[in-house]
PDB file of C-alpha atoms and ligand atoms in Angstrom:
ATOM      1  CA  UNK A   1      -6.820 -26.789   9.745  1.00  0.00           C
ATOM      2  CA  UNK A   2      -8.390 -23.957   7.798  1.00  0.00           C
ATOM      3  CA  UNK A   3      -7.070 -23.325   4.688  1.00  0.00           C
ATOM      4  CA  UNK A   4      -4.524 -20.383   4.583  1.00  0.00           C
ATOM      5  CA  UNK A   5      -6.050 -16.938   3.437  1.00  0.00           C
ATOM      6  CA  UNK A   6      -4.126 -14.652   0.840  1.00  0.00           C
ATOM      7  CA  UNK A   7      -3.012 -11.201   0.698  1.00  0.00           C
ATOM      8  CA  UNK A   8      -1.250  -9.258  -2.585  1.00  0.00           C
ATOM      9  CA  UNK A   9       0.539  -6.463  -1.296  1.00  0.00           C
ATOM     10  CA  UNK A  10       1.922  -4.089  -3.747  1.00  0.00           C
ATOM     11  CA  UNK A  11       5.559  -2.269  -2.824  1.00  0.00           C
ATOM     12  CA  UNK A  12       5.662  -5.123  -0.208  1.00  0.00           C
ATOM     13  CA  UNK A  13       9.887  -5.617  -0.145  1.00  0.00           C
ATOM     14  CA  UNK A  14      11.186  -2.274   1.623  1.00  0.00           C
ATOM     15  CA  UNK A  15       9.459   0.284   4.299  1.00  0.00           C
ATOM     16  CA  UNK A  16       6.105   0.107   5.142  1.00  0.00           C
ATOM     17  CA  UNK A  17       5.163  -2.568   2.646  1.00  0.00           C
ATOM     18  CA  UNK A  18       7.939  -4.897   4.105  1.00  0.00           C
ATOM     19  CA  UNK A  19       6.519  -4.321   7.665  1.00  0.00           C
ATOM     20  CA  UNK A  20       2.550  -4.540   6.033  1.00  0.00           C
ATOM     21  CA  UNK A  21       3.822  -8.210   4.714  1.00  0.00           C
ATOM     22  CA  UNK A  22       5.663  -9.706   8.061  1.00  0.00           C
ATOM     23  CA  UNK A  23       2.187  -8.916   9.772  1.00  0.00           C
ATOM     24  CA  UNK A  24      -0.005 -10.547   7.637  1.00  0.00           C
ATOM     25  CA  UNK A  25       2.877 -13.685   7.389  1.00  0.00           C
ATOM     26  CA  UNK A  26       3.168 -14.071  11.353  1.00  0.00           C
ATOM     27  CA  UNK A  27      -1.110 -14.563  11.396  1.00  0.00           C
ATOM     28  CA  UNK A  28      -1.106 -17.234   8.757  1.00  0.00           C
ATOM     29  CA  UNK A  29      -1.261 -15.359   5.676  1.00  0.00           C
ATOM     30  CA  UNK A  30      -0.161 -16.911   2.346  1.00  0.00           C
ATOM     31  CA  UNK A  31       1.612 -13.522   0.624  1.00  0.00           C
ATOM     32  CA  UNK A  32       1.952 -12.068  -2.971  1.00  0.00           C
ATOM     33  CA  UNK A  33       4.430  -9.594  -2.535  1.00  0.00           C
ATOM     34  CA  UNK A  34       5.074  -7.283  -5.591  1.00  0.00           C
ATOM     35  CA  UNK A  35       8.036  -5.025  -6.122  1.00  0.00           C
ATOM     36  CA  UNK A  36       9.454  -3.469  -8.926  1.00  0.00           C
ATOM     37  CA  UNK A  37      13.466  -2.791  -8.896  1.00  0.00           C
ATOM     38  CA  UNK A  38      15.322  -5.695 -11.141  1.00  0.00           C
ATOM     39  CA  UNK A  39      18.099  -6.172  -8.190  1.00  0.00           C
ATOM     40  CA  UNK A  40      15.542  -6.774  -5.727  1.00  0.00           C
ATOM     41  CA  UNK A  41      17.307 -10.044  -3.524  1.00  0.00           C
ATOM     42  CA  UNK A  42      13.909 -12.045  -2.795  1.00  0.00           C
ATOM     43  CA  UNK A  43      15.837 -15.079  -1.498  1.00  0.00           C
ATOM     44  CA  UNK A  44      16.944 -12.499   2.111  1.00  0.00           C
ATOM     45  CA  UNK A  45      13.599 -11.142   1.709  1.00  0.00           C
ATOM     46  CA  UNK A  46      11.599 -14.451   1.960  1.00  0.00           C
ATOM     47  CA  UNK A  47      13.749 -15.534   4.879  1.00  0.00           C
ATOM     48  CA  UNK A  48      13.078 -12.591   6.244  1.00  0.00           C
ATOM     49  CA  UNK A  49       9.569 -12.207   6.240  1.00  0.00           C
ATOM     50  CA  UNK A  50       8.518 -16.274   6.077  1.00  0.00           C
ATOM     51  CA  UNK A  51       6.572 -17.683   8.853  1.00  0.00           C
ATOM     52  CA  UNK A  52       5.028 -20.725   8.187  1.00  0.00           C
ATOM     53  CA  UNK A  53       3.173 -19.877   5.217  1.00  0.00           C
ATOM     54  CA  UNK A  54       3.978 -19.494   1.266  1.00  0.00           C
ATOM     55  CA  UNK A  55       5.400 -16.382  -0.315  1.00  0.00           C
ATOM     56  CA  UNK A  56       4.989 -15.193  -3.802  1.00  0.00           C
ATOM     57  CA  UNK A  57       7.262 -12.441  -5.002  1.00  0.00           C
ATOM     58  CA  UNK A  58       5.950 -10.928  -8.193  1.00  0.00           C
ATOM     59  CA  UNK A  59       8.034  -7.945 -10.222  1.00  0.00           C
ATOM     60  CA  UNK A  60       5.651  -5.701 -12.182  1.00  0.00           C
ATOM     61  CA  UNK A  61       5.505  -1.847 -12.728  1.00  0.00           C
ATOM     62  CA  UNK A  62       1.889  -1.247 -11.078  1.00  0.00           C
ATOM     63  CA  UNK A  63       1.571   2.101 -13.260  1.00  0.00           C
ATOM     64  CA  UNK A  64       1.069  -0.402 -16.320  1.00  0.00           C
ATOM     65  CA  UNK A  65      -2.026  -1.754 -16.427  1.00  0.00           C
ATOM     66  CA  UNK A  66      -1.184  -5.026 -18.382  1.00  0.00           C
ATOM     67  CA  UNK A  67       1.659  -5.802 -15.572  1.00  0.00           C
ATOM     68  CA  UNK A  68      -0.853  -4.912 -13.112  1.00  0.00           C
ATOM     69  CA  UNK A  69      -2.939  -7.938 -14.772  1.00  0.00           C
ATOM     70  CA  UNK A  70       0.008 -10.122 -15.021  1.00  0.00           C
ATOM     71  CA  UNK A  71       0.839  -9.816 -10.896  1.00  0.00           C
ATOM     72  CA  UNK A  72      -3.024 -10.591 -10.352  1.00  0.00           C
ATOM     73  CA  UNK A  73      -3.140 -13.577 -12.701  1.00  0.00           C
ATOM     74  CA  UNK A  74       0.030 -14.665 -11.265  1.00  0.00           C
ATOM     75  CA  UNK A  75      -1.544 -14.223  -7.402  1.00  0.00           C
ATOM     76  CA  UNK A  76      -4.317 -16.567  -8.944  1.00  0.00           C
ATOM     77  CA  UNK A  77      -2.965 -19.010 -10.451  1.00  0.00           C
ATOM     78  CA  UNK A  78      -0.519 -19.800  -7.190  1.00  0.00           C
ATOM     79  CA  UNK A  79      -3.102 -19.461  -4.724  1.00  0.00           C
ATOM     80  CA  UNK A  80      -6.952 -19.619  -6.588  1.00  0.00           C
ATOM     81  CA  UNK A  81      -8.167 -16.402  -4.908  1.00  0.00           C
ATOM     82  CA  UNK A  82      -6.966 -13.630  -2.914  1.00  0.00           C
ATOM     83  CA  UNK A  83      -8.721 -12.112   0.516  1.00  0.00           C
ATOM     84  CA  UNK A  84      -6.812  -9.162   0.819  1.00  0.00           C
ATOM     85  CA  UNK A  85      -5.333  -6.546  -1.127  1.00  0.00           C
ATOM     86  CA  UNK A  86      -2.750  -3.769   0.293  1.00  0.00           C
ATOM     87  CA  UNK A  87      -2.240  -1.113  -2.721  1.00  0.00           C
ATOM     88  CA  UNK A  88       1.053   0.252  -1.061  1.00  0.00           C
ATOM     89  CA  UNK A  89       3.565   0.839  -3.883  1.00  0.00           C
ATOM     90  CA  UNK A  90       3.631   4.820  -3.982  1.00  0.00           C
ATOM     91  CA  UNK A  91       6.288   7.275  -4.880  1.00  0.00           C
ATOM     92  CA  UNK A  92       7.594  10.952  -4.287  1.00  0.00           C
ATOM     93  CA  UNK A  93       8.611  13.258  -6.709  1.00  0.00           C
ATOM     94  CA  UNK A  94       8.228  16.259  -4.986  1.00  0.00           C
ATOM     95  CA  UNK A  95       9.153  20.127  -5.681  1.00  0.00           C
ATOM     96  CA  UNK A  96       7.267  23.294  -5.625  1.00  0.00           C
ATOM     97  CA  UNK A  97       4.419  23.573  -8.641  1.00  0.00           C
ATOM     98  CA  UNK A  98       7.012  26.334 -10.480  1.00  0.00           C
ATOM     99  CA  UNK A  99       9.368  23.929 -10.223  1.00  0.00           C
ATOM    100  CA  UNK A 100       7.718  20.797 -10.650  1.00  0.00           C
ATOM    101  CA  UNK A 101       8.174  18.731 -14.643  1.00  0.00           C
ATOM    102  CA  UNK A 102       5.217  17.459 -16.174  1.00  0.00           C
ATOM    103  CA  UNK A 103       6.788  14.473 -16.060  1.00  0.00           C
ATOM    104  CA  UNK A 104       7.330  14.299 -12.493  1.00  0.00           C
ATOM    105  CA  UNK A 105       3.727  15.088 -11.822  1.00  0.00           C
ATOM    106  CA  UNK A 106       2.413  12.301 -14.229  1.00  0.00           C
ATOM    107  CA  UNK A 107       4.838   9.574 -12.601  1.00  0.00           C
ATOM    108  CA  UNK A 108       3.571  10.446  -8.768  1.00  0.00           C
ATOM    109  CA  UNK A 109       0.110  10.209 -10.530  1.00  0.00           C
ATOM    110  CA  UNK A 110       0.760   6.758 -12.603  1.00  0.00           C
ATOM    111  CA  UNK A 111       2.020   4.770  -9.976  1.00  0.00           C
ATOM    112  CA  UNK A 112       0.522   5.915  -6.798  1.00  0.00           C
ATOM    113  CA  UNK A 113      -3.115   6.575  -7.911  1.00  0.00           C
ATOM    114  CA  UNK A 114      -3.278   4.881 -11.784  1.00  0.00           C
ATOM    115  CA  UNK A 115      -1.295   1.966  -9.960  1.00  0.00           C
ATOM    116  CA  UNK A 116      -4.202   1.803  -7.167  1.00  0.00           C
ATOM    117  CA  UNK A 117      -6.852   1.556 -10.364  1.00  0.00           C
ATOM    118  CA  UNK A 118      -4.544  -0.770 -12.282  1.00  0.00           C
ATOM    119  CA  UNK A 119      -4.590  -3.781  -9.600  1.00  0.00           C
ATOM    120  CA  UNK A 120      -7.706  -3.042  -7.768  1.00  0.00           C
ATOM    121  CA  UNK A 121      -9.715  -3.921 -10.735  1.00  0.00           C
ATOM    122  CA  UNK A 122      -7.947  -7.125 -11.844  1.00  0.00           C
ATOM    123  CA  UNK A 123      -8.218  -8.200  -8.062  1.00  0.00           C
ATOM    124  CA  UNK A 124     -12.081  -7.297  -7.560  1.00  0.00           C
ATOM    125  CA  UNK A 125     -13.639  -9.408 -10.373  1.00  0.00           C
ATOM    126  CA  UNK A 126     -12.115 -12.830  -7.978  1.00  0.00           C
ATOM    127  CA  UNK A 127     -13.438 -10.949  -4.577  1.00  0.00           C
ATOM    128  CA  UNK A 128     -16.789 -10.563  -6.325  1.00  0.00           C
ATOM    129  CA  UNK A 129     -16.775 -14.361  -7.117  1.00  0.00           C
ATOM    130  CA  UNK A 130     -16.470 -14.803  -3.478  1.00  0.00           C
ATOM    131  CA  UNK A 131     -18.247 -12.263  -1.982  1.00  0.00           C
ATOM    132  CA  UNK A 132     -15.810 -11.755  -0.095  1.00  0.00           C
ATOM    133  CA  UNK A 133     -12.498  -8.986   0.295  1.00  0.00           C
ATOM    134  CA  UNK A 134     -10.695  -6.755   2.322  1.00  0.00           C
ATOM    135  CA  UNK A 135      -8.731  -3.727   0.289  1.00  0.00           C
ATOM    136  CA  UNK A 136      -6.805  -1.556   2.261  1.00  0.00           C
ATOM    137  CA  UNK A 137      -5.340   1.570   0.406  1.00  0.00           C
ATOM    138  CA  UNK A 138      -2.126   3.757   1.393  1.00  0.00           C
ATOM    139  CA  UNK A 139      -2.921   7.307   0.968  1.00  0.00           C
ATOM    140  CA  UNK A 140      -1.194   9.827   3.272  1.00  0.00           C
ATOM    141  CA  UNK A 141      -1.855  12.930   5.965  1.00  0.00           C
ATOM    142  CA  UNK A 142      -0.879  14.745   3.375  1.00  0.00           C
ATOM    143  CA  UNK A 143      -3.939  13.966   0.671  1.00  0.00           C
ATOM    144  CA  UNK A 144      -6.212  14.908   3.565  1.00  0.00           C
ATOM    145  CA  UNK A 145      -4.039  18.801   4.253  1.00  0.00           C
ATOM    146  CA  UNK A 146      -2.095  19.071   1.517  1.00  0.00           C
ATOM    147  CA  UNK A 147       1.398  20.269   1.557  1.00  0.00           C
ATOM    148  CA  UNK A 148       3.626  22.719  -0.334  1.00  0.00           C
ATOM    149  CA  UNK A 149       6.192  20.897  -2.505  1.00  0.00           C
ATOM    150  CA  UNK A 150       4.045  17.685  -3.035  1.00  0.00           C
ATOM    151  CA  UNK A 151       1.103  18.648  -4.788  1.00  0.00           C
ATOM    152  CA  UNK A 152       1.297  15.734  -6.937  1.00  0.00           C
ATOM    153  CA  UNK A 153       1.926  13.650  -4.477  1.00  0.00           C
ATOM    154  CA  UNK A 154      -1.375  14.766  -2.463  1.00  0.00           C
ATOM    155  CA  UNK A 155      -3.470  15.005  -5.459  1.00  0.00           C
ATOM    156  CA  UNK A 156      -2.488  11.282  -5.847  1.00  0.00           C
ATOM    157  CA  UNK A 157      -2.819  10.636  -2.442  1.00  0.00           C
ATOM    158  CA  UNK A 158      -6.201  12.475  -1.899  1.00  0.00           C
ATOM    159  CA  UNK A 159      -7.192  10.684  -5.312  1.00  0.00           C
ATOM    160  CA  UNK A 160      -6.979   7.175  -3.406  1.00  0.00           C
ATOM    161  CA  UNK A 161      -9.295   8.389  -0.755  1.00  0.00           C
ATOM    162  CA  UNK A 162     -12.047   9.446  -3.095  1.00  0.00           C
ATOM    163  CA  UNK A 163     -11.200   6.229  -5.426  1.00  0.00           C
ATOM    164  CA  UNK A 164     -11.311   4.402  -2.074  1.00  0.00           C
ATOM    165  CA  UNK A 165     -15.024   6.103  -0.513  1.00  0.00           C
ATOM    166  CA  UNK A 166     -16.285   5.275  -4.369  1.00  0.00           C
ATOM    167  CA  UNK A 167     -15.462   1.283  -4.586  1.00  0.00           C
ATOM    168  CA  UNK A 168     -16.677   0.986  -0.757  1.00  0.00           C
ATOM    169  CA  UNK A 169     -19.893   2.175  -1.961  1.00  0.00           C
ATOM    170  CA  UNK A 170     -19.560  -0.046  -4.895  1.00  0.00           C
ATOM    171  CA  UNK A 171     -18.496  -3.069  -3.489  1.00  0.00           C
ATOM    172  CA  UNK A 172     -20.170  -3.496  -0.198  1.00  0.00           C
ATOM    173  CA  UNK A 173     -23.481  -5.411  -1.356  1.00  0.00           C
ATOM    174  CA  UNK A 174     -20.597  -8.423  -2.292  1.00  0.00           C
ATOM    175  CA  UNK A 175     -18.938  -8.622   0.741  1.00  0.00           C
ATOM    176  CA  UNK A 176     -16.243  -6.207   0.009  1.00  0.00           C
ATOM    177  CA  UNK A 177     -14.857  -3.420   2.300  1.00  0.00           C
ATOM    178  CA  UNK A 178     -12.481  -0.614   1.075  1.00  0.00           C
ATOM    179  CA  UNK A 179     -10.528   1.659   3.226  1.00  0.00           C
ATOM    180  CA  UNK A 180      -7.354   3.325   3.360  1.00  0.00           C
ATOM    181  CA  UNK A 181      -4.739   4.238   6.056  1.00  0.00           C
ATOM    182  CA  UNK A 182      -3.180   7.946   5.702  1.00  0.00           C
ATOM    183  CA  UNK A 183       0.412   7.753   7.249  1.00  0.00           C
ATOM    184  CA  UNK A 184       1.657  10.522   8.731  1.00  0.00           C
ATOM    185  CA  UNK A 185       5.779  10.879   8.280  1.00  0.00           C
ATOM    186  CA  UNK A 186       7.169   7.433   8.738  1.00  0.00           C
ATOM    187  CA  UNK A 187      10.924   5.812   8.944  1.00  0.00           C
ATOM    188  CA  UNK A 188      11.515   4.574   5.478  1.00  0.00           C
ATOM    189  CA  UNK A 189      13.621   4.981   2.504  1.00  0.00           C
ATOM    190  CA  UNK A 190      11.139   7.553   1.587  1.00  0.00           C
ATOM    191  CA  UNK A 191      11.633   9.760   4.369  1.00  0.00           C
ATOM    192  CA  UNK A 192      15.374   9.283   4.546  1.00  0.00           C
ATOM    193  CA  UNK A 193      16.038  11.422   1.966  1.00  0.00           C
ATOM    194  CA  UNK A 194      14.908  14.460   4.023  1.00  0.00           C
ATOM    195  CA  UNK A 195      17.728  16.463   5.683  1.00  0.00           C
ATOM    196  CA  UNK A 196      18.205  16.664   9.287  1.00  0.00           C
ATOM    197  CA  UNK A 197      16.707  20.011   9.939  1.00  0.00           C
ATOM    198  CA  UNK A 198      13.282  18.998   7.321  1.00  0.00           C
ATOM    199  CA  UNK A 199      13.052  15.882  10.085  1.00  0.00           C
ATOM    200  CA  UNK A 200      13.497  18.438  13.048  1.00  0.00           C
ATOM    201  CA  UNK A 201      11.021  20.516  11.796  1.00  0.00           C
ATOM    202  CA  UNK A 202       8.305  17.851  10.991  1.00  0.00           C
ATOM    203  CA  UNK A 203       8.883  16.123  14.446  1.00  0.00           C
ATOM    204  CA  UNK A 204       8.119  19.478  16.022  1.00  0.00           C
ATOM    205  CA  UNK A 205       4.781  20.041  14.379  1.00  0.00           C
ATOM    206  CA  UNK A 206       3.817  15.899  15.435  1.00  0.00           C
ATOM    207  CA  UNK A 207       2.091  16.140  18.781  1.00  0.00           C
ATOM    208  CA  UNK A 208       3.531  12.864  19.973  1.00  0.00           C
ATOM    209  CA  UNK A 209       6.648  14.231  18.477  1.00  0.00           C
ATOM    210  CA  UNK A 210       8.549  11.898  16.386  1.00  0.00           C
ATOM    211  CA  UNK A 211       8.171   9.797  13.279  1.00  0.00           C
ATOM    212  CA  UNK A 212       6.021   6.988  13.106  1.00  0.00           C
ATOM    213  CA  UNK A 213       7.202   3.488  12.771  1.00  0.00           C
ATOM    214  CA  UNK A 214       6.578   1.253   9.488  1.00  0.00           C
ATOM    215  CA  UNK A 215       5.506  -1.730  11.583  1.00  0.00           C
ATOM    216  CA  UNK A 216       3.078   1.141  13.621  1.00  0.00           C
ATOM    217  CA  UNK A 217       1.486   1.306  10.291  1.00  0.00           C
ATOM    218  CA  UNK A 218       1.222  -2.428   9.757  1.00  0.00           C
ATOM    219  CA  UNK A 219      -0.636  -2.563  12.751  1.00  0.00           C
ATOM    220  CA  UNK A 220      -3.199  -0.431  11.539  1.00  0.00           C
ATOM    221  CA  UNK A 221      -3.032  -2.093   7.991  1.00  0.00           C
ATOM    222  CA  UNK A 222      -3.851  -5.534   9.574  1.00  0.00           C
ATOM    223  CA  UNK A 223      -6.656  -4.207  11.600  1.00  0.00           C
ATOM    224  CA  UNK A 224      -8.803  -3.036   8.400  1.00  0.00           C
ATOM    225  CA  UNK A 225      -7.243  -6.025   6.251  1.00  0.00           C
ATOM    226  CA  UNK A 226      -7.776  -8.770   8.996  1.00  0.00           C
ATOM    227  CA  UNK A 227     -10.646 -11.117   9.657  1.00  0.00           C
ATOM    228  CA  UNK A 228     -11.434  -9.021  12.500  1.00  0.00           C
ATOM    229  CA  UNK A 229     -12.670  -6.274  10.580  1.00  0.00           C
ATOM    230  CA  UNK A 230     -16.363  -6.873   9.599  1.00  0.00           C
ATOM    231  CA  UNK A 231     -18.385  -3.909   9.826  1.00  0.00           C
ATOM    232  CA  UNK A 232     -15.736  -0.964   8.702  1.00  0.00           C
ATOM    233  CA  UNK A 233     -15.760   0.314   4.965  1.00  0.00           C
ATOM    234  CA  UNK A 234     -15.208   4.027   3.081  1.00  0.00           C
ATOM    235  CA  UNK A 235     -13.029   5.170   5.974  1.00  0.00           C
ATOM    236  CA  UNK A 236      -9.329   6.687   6.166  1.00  0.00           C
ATOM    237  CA  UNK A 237      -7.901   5.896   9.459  1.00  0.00           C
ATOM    238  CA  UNK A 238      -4.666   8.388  10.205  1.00  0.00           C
ATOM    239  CA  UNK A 239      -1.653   7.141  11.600  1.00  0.00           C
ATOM    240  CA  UNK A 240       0.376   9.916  12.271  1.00  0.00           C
ATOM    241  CA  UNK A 241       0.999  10.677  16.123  1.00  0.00           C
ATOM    242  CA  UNK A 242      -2.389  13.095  15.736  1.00  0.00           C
ATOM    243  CA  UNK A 243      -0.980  15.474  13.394  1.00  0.00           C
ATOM    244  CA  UNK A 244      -4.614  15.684  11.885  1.00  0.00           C
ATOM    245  CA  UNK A 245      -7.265  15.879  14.094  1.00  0.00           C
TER     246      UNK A 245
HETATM  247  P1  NAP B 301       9.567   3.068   0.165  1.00  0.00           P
HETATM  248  O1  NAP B 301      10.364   2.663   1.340  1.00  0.00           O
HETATM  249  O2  NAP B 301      10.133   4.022  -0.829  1.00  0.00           O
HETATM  250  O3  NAP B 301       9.060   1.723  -0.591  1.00  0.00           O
HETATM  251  C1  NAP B 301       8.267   1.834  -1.721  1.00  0.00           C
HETATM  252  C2  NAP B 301       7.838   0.469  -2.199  1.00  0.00           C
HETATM  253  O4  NAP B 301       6.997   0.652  -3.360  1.00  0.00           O
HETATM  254  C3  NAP B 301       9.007  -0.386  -2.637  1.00  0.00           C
HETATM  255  O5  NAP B 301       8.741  -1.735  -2.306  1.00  0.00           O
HETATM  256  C4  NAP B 301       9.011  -0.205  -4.152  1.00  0.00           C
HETATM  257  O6  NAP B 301       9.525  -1.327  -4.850  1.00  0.00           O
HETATM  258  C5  NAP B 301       7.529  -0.102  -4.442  1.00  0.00           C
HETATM  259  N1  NAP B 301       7.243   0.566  -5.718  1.00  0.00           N
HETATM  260  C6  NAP B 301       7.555   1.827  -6.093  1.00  0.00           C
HETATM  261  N2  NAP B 301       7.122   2.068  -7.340  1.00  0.00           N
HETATM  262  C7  NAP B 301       6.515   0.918  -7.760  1.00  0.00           C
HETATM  263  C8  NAP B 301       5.869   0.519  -8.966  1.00  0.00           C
HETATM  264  N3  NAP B 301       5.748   1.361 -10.006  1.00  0.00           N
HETATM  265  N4  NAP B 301       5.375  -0.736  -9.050  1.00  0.00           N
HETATM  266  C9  NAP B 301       5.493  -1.608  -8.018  1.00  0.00           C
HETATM  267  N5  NAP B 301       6.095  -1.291  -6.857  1.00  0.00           N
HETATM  268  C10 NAP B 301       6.604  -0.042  -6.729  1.00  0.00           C
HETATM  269  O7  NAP B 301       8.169   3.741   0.607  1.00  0.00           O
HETATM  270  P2  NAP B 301       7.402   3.716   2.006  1.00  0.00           P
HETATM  271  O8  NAP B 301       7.809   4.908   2.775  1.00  0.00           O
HETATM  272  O9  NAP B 301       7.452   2.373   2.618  1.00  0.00           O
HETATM  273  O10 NAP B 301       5.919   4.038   1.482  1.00  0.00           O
HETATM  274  C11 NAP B 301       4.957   3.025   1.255  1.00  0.00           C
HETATM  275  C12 NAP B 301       3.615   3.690   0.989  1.00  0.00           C
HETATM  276  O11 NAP B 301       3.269   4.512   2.102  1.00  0.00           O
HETATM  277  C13 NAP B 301       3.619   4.617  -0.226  1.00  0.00           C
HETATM  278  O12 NAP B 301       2.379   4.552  -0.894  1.00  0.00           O
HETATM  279  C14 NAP B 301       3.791   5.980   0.394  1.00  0.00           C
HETATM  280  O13 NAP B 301       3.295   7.005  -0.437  1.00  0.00           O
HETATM  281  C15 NAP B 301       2.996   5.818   1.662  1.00  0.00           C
HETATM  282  N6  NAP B 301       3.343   6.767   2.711  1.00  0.00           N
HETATM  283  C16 NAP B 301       4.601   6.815   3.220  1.00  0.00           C
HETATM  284  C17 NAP B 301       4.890   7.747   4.211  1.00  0.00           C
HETATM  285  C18 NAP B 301       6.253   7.864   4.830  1.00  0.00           C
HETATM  286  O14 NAP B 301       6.450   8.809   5.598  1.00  0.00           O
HETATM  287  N7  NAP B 301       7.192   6.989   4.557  1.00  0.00           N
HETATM  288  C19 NAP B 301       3.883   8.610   4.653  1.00  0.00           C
HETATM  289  C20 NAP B 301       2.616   8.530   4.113  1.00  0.00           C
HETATM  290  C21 NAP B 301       2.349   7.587   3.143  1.00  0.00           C
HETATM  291  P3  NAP B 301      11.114  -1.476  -5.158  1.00  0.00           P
HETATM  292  O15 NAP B 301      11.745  -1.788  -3.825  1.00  0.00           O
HETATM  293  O16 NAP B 301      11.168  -2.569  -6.127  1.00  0.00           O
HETATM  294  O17 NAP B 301      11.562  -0.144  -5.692  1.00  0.00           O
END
């Protein structure tokens, strides 16, 4: 039997990052699974998600960059190298810019697009060694349009795409291929803080006209992560029931 192949996946207990990790689990993955809440309950989670294969929860803050190390070193010294890595951890903060703290714009920043940098390049320097490596970003519809109330959120967002485009180009002459998925609105803890008529209003402008699913998104995830994904790099595949075209 070939040997198992590895996949870090950062924000991977809850949402979209939950649904990224049982996909990569139920096709032989062996999984580092960050997180970063202290009463996380790994013990439901790896039932949950395990499927034959070894799981590696790992708590660090990906905004810091020496935590960031820590999860990768961690990742490496279970598992010796790692094939894939899913840079989902992201956060909202949103309000309009007259509104919006400083603070709140640097946080959105330091863990969705800082957080990206942060574990990207501890991870790269063992791809490289390999020549070898799949890294799939999560950006977001809205760091393609843009949206009113989130502009931190889509310069972060919009930052991963061009971070993304820059380490394809980069990384390609070792093997390596970059891309990112842009979910449109999604089921997750995220989105469930939106009231009723905010939901209403978004499912009306979605031309398949309803939320997306996080497992819809894992499906896409595991495309551009999976083995079966050779000759794709530098691109942002939307999943978002066509709300960009
Ligand atoms: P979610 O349900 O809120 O889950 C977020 C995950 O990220 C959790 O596992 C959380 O860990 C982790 N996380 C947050 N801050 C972190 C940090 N500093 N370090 C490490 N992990 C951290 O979010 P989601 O809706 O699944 O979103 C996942 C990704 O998709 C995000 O990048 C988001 O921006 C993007 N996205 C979501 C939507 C949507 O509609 N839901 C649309 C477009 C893009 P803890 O559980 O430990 O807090």
């Amino acid at each position: 039997m070939s040997e198992n192949k590895v996949a870090v996946i950062t924000g991977g207990t809850r949402g979209i990052g939950k649904a990224i990790a049982k996909i990569f689990a139920q096709n032989g993955y062996n999984l580092v699974i960050n997180y970063v809440s202290e009463n996380t309950d790994i013990e439901s989670l790896e039932k949950e998600i395990k499927n034959n294969n070894e799981i590696l929860f790992v708590r660090a803050n990906v905004s810091k960059f020496d935590e960031a190390e820590n999860l990768i070193k961690n990742a490496i010294e279970r598992f010796g190298k790692i094939d894939v890595l899913v840079n989902n951890a992201g956060i909202t903060r949103d309000n309009l810019i007259l509104r919006m703290k400083e603070e709140d714009f640097d946080s959105v920043i330091a863990t969705n697009l800082k957080g990206t940098f942060n574990v990207t390049k501890n991870a790269v320097s063992y791809m490289m060694k390999k020549r070898t490596g799949k890294i799939v970003n999560i950006s977001s519809v809205v760091g393609v349009s843009g949206n009113a109330g989130q502009c931190n959120y889509a310069a972060s967002k919009a930052g991963i795409i061009g971070f993304t485009k820059s380490i394809a180009k980069e990384l390609a002459s070792r093997g390596i291929l970059a891309n990112c998925i842009a979910p449109g609105f999604i089921g997750t803890d995220m989105t469930e803080v939106l009231s009723d008529a905010v939901k209403e209003n978004i499912n009306n402008q979605i031309p398949l006209k309803r939320m997306g699913s996080p497992e819809e998104i894992a499906k896409a995830v595991y495309f551009l992560g999976g083995e079966e994904n050779t000759y794709i790099t530098g691109q942002v595949l939307n999943v978002d029931g066509g709300m960009i075209m």
